[in-house]
Coordinates of C-alpha atoms in Angstrom, one line a residue:
X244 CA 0.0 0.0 0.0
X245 CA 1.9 2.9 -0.8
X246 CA 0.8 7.0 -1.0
X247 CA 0.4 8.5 -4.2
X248 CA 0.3 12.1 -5.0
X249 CA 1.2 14.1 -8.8
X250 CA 4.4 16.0 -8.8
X251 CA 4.1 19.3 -9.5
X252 CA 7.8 20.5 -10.7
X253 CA 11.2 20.7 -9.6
X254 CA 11.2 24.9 -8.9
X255 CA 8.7 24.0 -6.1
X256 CA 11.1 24.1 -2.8
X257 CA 8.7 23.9 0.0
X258 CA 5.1 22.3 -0.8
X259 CA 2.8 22.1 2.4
X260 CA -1.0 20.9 1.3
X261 CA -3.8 19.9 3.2
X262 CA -6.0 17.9 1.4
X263 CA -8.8 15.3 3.2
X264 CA -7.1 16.4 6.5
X265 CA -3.5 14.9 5.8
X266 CA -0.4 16.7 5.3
X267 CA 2.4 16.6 2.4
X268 CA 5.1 18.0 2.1
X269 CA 8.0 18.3 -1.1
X270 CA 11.3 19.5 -0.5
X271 CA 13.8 20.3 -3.6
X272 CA 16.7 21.7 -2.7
X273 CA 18.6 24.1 -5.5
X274 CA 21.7 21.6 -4.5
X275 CA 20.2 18.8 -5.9
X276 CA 19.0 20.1 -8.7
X277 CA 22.3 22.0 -10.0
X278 CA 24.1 18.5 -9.5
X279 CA 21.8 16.5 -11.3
X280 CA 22.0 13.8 -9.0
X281 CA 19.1 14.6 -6.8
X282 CA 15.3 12.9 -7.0
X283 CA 14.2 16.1 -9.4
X284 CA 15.8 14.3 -12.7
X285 CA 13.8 10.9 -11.4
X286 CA 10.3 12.7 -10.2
X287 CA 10.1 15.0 -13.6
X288 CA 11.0 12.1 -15.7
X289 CA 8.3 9.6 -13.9
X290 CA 5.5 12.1 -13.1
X291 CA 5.5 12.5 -17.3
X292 CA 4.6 9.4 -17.8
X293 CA 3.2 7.7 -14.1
X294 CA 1.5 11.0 -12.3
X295 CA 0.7 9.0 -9.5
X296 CA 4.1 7.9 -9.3
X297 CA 5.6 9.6 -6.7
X298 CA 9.4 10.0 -5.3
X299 CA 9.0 8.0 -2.3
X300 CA 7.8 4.8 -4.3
X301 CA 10.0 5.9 -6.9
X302 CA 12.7 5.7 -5.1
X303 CA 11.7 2.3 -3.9
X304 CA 11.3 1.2 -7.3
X305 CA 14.9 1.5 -8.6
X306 CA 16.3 0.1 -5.8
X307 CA 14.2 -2.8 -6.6
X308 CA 15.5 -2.5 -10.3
X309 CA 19.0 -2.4 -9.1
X310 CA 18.7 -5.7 -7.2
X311 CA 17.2 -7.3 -10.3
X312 CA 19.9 -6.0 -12.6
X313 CA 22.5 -7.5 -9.7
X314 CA 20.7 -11.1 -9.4
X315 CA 21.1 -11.1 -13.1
X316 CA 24.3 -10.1 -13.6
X317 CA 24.9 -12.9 -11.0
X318 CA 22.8 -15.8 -13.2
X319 CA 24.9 -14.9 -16.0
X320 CA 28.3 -15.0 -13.9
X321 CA 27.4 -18.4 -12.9
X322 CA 26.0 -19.8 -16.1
X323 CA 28.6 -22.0 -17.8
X324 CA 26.4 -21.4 -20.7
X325 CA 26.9 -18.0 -21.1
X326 CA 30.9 -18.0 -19.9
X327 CA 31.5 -20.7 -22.9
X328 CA 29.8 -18.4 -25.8
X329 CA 31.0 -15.1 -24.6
X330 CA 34.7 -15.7 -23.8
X331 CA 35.0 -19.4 -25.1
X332 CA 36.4 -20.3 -21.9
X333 CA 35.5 -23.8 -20.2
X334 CA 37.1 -23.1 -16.8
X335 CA 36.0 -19.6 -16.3
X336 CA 37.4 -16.3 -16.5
X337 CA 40.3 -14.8 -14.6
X338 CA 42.0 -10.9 -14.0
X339 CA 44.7 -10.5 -16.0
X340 CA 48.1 -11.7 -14.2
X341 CA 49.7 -8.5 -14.4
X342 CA 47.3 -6.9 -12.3
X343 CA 47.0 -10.1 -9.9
X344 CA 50.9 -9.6 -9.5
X345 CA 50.3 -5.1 -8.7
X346 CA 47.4 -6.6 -6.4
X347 CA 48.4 -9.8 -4.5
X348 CA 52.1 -10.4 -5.3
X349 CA 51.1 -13.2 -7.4
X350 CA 49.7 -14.6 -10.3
X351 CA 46.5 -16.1 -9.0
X352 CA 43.6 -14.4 -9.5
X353 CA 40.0 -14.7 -8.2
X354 CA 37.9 -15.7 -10.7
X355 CA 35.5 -13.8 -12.6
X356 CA 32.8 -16.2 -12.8
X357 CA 31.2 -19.2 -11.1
X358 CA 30.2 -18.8 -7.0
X359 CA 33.1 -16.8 -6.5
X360 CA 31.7 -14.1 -8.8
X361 CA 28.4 -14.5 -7.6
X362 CA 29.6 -13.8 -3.7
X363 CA 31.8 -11.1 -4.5
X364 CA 29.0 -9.6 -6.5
X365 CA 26.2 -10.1 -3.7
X366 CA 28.8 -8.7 -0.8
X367 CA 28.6 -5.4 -2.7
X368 CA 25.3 -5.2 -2.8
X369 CA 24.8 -6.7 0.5
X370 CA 27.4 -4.1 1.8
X371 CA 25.7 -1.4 -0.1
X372 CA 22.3 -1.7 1.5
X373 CA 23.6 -2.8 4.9
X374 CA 25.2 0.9 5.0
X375 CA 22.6 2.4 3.9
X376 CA 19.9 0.6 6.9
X377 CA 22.2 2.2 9.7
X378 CA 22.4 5.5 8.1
X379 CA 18.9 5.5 8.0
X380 CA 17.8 4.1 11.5
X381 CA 15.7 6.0 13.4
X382 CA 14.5 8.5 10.5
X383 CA 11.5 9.9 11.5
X384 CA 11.0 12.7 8.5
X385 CA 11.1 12.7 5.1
X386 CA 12.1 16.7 5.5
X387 CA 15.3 15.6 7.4
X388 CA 18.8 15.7 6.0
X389 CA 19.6 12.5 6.1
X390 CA 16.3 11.3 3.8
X391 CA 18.2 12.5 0.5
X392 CA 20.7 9.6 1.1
X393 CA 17.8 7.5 0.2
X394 CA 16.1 9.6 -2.6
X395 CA 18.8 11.6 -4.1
X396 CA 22.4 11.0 -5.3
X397 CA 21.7 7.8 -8.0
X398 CA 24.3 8.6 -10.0
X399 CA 27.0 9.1 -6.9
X400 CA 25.3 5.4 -4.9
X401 CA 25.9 3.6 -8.6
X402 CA 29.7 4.4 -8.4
X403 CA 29.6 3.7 -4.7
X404 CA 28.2 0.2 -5.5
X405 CA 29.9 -0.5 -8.5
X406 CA 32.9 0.6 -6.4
X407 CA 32.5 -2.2 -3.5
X408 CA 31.4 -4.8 -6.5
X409 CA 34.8 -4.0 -7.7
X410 CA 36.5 -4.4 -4.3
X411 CA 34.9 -7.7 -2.9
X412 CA 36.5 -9.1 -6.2
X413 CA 39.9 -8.0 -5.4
X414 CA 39.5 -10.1 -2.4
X415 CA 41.4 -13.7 -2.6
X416 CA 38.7 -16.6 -2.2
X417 CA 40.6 -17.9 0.9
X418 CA 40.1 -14.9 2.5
X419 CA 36.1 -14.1 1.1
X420 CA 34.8 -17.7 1.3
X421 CA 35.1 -19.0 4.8
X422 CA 33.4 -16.3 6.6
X423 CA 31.3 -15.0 4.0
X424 CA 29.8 -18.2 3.7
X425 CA 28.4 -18.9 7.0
X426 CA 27.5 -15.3 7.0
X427 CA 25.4 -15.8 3.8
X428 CA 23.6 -18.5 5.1
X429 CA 22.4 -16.9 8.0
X430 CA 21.0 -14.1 6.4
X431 CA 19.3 -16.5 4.3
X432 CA 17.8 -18.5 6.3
X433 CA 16.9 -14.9 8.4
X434 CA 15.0 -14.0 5.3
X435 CA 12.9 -17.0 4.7
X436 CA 11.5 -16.8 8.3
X437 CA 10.6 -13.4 7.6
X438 CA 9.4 -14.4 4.5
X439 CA 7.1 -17.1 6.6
X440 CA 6.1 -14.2 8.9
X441 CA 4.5 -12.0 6.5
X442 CA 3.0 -15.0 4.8
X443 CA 1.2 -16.1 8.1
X444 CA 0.4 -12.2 9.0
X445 CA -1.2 -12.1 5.9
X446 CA -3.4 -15.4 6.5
X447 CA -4.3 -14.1 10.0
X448 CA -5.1 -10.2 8.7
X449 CA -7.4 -11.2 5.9
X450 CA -9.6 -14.1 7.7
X451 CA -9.8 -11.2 10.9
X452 CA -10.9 -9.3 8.5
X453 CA -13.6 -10.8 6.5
X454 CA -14.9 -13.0 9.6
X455 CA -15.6 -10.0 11.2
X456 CA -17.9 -9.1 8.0
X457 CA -19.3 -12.8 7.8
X458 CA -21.1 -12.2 11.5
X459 CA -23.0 -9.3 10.1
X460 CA -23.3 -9.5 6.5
X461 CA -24.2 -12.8 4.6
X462 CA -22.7 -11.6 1.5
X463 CA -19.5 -11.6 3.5
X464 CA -20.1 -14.5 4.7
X465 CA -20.6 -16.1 0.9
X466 CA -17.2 -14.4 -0.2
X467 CA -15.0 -16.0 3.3
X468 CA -16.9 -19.0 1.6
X469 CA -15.2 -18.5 -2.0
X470 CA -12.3 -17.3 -0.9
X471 CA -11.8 -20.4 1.6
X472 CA -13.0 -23.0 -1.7
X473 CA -10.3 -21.2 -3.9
X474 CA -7.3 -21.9 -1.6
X475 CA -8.3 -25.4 -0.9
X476 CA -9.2 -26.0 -4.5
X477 CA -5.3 -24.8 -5.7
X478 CA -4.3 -26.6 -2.9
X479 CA -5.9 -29.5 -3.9
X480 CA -4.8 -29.5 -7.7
X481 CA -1.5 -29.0 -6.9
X482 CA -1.5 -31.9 -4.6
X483 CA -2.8 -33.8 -7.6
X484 CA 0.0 -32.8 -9.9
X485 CA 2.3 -33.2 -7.4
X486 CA 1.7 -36.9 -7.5
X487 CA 1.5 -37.3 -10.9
X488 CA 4.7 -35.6 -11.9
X489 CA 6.6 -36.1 -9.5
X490 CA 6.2 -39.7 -8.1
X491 CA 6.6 -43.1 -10.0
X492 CA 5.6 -46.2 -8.7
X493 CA 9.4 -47.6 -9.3
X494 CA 10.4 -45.0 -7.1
X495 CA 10.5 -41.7 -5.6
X496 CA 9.7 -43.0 -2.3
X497 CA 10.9 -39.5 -0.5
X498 CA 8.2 -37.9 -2.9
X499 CA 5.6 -39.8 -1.8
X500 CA 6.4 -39.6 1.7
X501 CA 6.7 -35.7 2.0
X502 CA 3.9 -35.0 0.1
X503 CA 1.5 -37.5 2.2
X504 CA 3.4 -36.0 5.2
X505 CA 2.3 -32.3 4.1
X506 CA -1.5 -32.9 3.4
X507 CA -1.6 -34.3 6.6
X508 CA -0.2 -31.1 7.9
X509 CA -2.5 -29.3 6.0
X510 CA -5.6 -31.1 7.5
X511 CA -4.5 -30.6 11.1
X512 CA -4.0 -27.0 10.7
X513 CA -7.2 -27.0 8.8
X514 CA -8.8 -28.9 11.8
X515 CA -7.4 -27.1 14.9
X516 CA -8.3 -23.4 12.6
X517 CA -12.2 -24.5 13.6
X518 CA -11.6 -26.4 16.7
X519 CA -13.6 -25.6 19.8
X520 CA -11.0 -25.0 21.8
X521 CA -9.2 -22.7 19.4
X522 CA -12.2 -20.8 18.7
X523 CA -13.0 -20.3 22.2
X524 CA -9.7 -18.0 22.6
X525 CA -10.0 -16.8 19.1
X526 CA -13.4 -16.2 18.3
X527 CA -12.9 -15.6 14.8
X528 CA -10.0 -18.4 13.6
X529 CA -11.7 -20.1 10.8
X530 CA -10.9 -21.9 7.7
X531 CA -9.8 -19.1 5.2
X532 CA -6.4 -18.3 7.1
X533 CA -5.7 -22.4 7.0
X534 CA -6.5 -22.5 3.5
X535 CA -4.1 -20.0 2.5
X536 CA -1.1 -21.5 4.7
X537 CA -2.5 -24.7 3.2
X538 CA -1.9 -23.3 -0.2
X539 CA 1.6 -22.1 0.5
X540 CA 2.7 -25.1 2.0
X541 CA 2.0 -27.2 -1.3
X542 CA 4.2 -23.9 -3.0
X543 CA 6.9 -24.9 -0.7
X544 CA 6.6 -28.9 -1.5
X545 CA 6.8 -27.9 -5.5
X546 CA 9.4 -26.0 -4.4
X547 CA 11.3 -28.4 -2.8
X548 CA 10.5 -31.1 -4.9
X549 CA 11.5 -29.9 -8.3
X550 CA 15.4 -28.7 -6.7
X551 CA 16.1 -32.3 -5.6
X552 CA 18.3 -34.5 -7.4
X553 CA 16.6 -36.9 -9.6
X554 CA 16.8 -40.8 -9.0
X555 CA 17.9 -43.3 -11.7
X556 CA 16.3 -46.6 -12.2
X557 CA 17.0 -49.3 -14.7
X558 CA 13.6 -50.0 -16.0
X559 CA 12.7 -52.5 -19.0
X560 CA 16.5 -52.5 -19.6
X561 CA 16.5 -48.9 -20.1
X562 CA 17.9 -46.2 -17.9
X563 CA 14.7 -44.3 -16.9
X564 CA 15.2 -41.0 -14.7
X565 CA 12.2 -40.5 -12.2
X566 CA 11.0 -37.8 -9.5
X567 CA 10.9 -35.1 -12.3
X568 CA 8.2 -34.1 -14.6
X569 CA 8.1 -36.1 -17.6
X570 CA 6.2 -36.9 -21.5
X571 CA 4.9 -39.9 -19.5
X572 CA 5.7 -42.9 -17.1
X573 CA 6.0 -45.2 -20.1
X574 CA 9.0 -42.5 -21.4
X575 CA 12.4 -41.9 -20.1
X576 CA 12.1 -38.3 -17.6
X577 CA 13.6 -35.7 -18.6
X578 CA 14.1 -32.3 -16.7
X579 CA 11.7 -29.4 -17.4
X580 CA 12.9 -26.2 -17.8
X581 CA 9.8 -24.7 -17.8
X582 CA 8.8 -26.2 -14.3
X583 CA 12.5 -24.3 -13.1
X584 CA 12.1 -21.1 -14.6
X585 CA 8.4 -21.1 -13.1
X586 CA 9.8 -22.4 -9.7
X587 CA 12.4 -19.5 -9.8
X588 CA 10.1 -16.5 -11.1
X589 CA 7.5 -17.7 -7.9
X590 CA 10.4 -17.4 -5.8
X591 CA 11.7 -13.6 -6.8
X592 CA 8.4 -12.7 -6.9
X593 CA 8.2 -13.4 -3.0
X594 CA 11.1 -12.0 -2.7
X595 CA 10.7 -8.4 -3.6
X596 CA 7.1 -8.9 -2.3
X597 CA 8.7 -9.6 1.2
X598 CA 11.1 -6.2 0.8
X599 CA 8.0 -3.7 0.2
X600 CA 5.6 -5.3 2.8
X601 CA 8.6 -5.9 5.6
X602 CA 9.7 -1.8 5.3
X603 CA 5.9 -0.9 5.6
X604 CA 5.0 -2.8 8.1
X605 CA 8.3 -1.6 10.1
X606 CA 6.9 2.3 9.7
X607 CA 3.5 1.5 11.1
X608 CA 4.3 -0.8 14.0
X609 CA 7.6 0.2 14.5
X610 CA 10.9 -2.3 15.4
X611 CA 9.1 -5.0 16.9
X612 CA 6.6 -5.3 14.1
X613 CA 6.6 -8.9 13.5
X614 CA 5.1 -9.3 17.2
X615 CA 2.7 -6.5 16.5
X616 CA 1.7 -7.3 13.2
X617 CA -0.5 -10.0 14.7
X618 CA -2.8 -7.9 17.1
X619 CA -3.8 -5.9 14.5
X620 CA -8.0 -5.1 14.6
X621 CA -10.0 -3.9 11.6
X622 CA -12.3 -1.6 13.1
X623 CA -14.7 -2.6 10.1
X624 CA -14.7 -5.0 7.2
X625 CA -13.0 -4.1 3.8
X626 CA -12.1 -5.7 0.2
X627 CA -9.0 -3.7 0.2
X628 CA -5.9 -5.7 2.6
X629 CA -4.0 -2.2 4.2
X630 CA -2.3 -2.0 7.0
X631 CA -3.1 0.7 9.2
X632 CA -1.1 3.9 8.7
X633 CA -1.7 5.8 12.0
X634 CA -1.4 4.7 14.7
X635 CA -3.6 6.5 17.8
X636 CA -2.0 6.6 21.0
X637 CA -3.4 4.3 24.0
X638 CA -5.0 6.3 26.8
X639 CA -2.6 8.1 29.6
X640 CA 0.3 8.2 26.7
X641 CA 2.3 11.0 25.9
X642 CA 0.1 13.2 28.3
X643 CA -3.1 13.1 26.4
X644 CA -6.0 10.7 25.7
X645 CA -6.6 8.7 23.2
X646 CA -8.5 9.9 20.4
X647 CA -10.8 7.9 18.3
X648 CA -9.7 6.1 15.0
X649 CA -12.6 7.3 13.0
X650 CA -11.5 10.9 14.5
X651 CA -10.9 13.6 11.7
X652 CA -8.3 16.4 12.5
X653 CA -9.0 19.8 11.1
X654 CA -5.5 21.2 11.5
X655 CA -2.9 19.8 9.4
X656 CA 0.1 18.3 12.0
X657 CA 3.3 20.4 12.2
X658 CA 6.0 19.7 9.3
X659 CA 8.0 17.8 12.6
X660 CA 5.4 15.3 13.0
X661 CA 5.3 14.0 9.3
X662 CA 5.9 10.1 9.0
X663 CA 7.5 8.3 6.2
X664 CA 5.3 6.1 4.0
X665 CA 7.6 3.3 4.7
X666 CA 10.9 2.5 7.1
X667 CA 13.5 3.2 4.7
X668 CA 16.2 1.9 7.1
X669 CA 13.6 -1.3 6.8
X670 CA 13.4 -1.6 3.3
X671 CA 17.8 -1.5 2.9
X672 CA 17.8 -4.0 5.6
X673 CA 15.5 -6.2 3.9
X674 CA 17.1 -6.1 0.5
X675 CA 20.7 -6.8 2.7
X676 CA 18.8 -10.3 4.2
X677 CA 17.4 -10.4 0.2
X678 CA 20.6 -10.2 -1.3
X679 CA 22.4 -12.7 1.0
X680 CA 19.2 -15.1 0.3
X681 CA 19.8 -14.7 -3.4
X682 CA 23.5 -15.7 -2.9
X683 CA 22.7 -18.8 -1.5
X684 CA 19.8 -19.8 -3.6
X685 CA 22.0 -19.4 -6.7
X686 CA 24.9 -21.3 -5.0
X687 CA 23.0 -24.4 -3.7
X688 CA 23.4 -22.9 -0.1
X689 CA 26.1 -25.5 1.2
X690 CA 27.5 -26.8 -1.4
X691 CA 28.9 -23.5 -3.3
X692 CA 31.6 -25.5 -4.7
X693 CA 31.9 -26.2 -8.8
X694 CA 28.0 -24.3 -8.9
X695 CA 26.3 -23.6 -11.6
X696 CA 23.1 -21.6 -12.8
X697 CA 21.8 -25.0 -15.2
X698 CA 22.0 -27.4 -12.2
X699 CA 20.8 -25.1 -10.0
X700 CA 17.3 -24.9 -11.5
X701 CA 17.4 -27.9 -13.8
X702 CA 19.2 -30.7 -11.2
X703 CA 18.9 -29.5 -8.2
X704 CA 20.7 -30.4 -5.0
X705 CA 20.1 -32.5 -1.9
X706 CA 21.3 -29.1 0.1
X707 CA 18.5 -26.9 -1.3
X708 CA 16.1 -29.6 -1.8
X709 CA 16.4 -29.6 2.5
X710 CA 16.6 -26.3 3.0
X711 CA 13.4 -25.3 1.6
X712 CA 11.7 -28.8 3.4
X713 CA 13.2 -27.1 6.6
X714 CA 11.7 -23.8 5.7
X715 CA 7.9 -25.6 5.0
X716 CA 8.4 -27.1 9.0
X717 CA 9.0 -23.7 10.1
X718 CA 5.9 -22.4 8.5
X719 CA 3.6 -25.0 10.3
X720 CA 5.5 -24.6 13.6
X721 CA 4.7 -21.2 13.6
X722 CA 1.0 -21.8 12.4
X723 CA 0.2 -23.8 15.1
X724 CA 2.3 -21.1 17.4
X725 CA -0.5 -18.7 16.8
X726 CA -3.6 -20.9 17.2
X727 CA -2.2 -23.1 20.3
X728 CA -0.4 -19.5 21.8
X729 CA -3.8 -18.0 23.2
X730 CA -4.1 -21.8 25.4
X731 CA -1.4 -21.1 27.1
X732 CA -2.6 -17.7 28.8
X733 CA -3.6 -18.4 32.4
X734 CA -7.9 -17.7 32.3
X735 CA -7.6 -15.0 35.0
X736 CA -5.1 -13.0 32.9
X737 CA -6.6 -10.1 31.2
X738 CA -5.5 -9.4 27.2
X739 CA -3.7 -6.4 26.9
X740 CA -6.4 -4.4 24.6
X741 CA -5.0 -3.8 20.8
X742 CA -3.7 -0.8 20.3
X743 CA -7.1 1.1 17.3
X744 CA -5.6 2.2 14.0
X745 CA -7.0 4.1 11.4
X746 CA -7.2 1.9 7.9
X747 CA -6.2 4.2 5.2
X748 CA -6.7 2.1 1.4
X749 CA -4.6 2.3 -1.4
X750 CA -4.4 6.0 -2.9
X751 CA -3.2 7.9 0.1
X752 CA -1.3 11.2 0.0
X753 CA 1.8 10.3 2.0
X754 CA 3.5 13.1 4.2
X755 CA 7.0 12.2 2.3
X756 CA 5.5 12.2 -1.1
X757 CA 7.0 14.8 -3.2

């Protein structure tokens, strides 16, 4: 959910409107405009063609664009493919061994391609963002100084990160590897359980939502009772061709197992979401938020099946490869490209999904937003899934009362009080975790060694093929957290209350906007 509000020009340098009761403000300074560097090239050229476009989410948007451009110059750095065709070499490329000699003292260089390339590549970027989220920490306005490092100077932060690109590969691999490895994988494994955060927040926010709606309004109740079918029903099918591609009654006994093992998963949660007990604590736990875990749990198995190795079987005198999708079980299998680039697109998809939802969510709840994020309360029901963007202060805080969420000011708040739209310290900490998550994805997480962009996506390894098995666990551990948590409270104890938010949908004119 992000503000939207029509630039008006770069010779504005101080913008205050009040429009609908909410306060914007735009701030150019003649600096950034004489360099050329500043967010005035970026906000004219958008505004031209995207007038809702504005600097805040533009901003976000070619940061995003950056991290594609890196995680593809990373595939291609670590496709043999490409290496072969472009420089005809086999064994990949190195520095020249003149300048390995000026470097290091030697002739050994780091390679330019393979994992090495792609880990020097993702430590700039990694490094680049990670600078950026503790410059940015505790940014409060978008007026302050300090918010330009985020929307101004592209040209300057693209020498800056093609700078540290360049200086992670002067590194020698025994000196990069050991401890940038074990620092990757933590990060990545930090960002799929936030990934699995926002997934189950999600779940949770919606079926609040729209159960709240069901016990007043049939029609409500009719679309918690589509909704609910839909999940189950893509559930469902993809159980179905789950079993049909990627089992074979010679084999594939692993298959079989985990998939059986994960519908029964998905019928306990589905069971305890309407349970007596549960629904005593949580009055409004019902099916729809188990049919979307439900659905992302069968994401997770496709996932996980299609990057393990295959298994080879001597059928009919032939050499038949199973557990991948096939022409047919009568054929020899074969891998499907198709099903990796699929797997893959899904996958980035969530990941630049997570970055944009994680940084909001941060603004509006603040540091300890994953707790938070849970107690949220529609104060009425709504097609539109936003967050709440202001937050009204509990009673006996900050030396006034509360005032009610449905409460319109008539003065506009002092330029001090403006908010960001999102926590950009948030969203560069975010794409750090994302960029460390890419890494090992594109590396086979432990086993970096000899990797390779076609049997990353086509052959898979047992290493991946675990991790993400590991990471569908998590995801129904911390299901069941949230509907067997409430038990635990002792009867006498009284809930905290929730703290009432005003719901703002979709065109909002953010404070930071410009």
């Amino acid at each position: 959910v992000m503000g939207a509000k029509a630039v008006t020009g770069p010779s504005t340098s101080l913008l205050t409107q009040q429009r609908s009761g909410v306060s914007s403000v735009m701030v150019n300074p003649p600096f950034y405009q004489v360099t050329r560097c500043g967010p005035v090239p970026c906000t004219c050229c958008c505004h031209s063609r995207w007038p809702l476009l504005t600097e805040s989410t533009s901003s976000r948007l070619f940061y995003i664009l950056l991290h594609v451009g890196a995680s593809a110059v990373c595939c291609l750095l670590l496709s043999r493919t490409v290496v072969e065709r472009v420089w005809g070499k086999a064994h990949g490329i190195q520095m020249p061994s003149e300048l390995c000699a000026h470097l290091f003292g030697h002739s050994h260089c780091p390679v330019l391609s393979g994992s090495g390339a792609v880990y020097r590549v993702c430590a700039g970027t990694a490094t680049f963002h990670l600078l950026q989220a503790v410059l940015l920490v505790h940014l409060e306005s978008p007026t302050s100084p300090r918010a330009q490092l985020h929307n101004s100077f592209w040209v300057l932060k693209l020498l800056f990160l093609l700078a540290l690109c360049a200086v992670a590969f002067c590194i020698p691999d025994e000196h990069l590897f050991p401890a940038w490895h074990y620092i990757g994988i933590c990060g990545g494994f930090t960002f799929i359980l936030l990934q699995l955060v926002l997934i189950t927040a999600f779940a949770h926010s919606w079926n609040k939502n729209w159960q709240m709606g069901a016990a007043q309004d049939c029609r409500w109740f009719l679309a918690v009772l589509l909704a609910t079918l839909g999940f189950y029903s893509m559930a469902g099918v993809t159980a179905v061709l789950l079993f049909c591609h990627y089992t074979h009654p010679a084999g594939c006994l692993l298959n079989k197992m985990l998939l059986s093992l994960h519908l029964c998963f998905c019928g306990l949660l589905s069971f305890l979401s309407i349970a007596p007990c549960i629904r005593l604590k949580q009055p409004r736990s019902g099916l729809l938020q188990a049919s979307v875990i439900s659905c992302y749990i069968m994401y997770l198995t496709f996932s996980a099946l299609s990057s393990r190795p295959p298994e080879s079987v001597i059928l009919q005198g032939q050499n038949h490869t199973l557990c991948l999708p096939g022409l047919s079980k009568m054929e020899p299998q074969t891998p499907d490209t198709s099903v990796a680039v699929l797997s893959a697109g899904i996958m980035y998809t969530c990941v630049l999904l997570a970055c944009v939802e994680a940084s909001y969510l941060a603004e509006v709840f603040g540091p300890l937003w994953i707790v938070k994020v849970y107690s949220y309360e529609f104060q009425k029901p709504s097609l539109c899934f936003c967050c709440p963007k202001i937050v009204v202060p509990e009673e006996g805080q900050r030396g006034g009362a509360a005032k009610p969420a449905d409460q319109e000011t008539s003065t506009a708040p002092p330029v001090q009080a403006q908010h960001l739209s999102y926590s950009y310290s948030a969203f560069h900490f975010v794409l750090f975790l994302a960029s460390l998550y890419v890494m090992v994805t594109l590396t086979s997480w432990f086993s970096y060694e000899g990797a390779e962009l076609e049997k990353t996506f086509t052959t898979g390894s047992w290493a991946t093929f675990w991790v993400k098995v590991a990471s569908c666990w998590a995801c129904v551990l911390l299901y069941l957290g949230l509907l067997l948590a409430p038990l635990c409270q002792s009867p006498t104890q009284d809930p905290q209350p929730p703290p009432i938010f005003k719901r703002q949908c979709h065109r909002i004119i953010s404070p930071d906007n410009k």
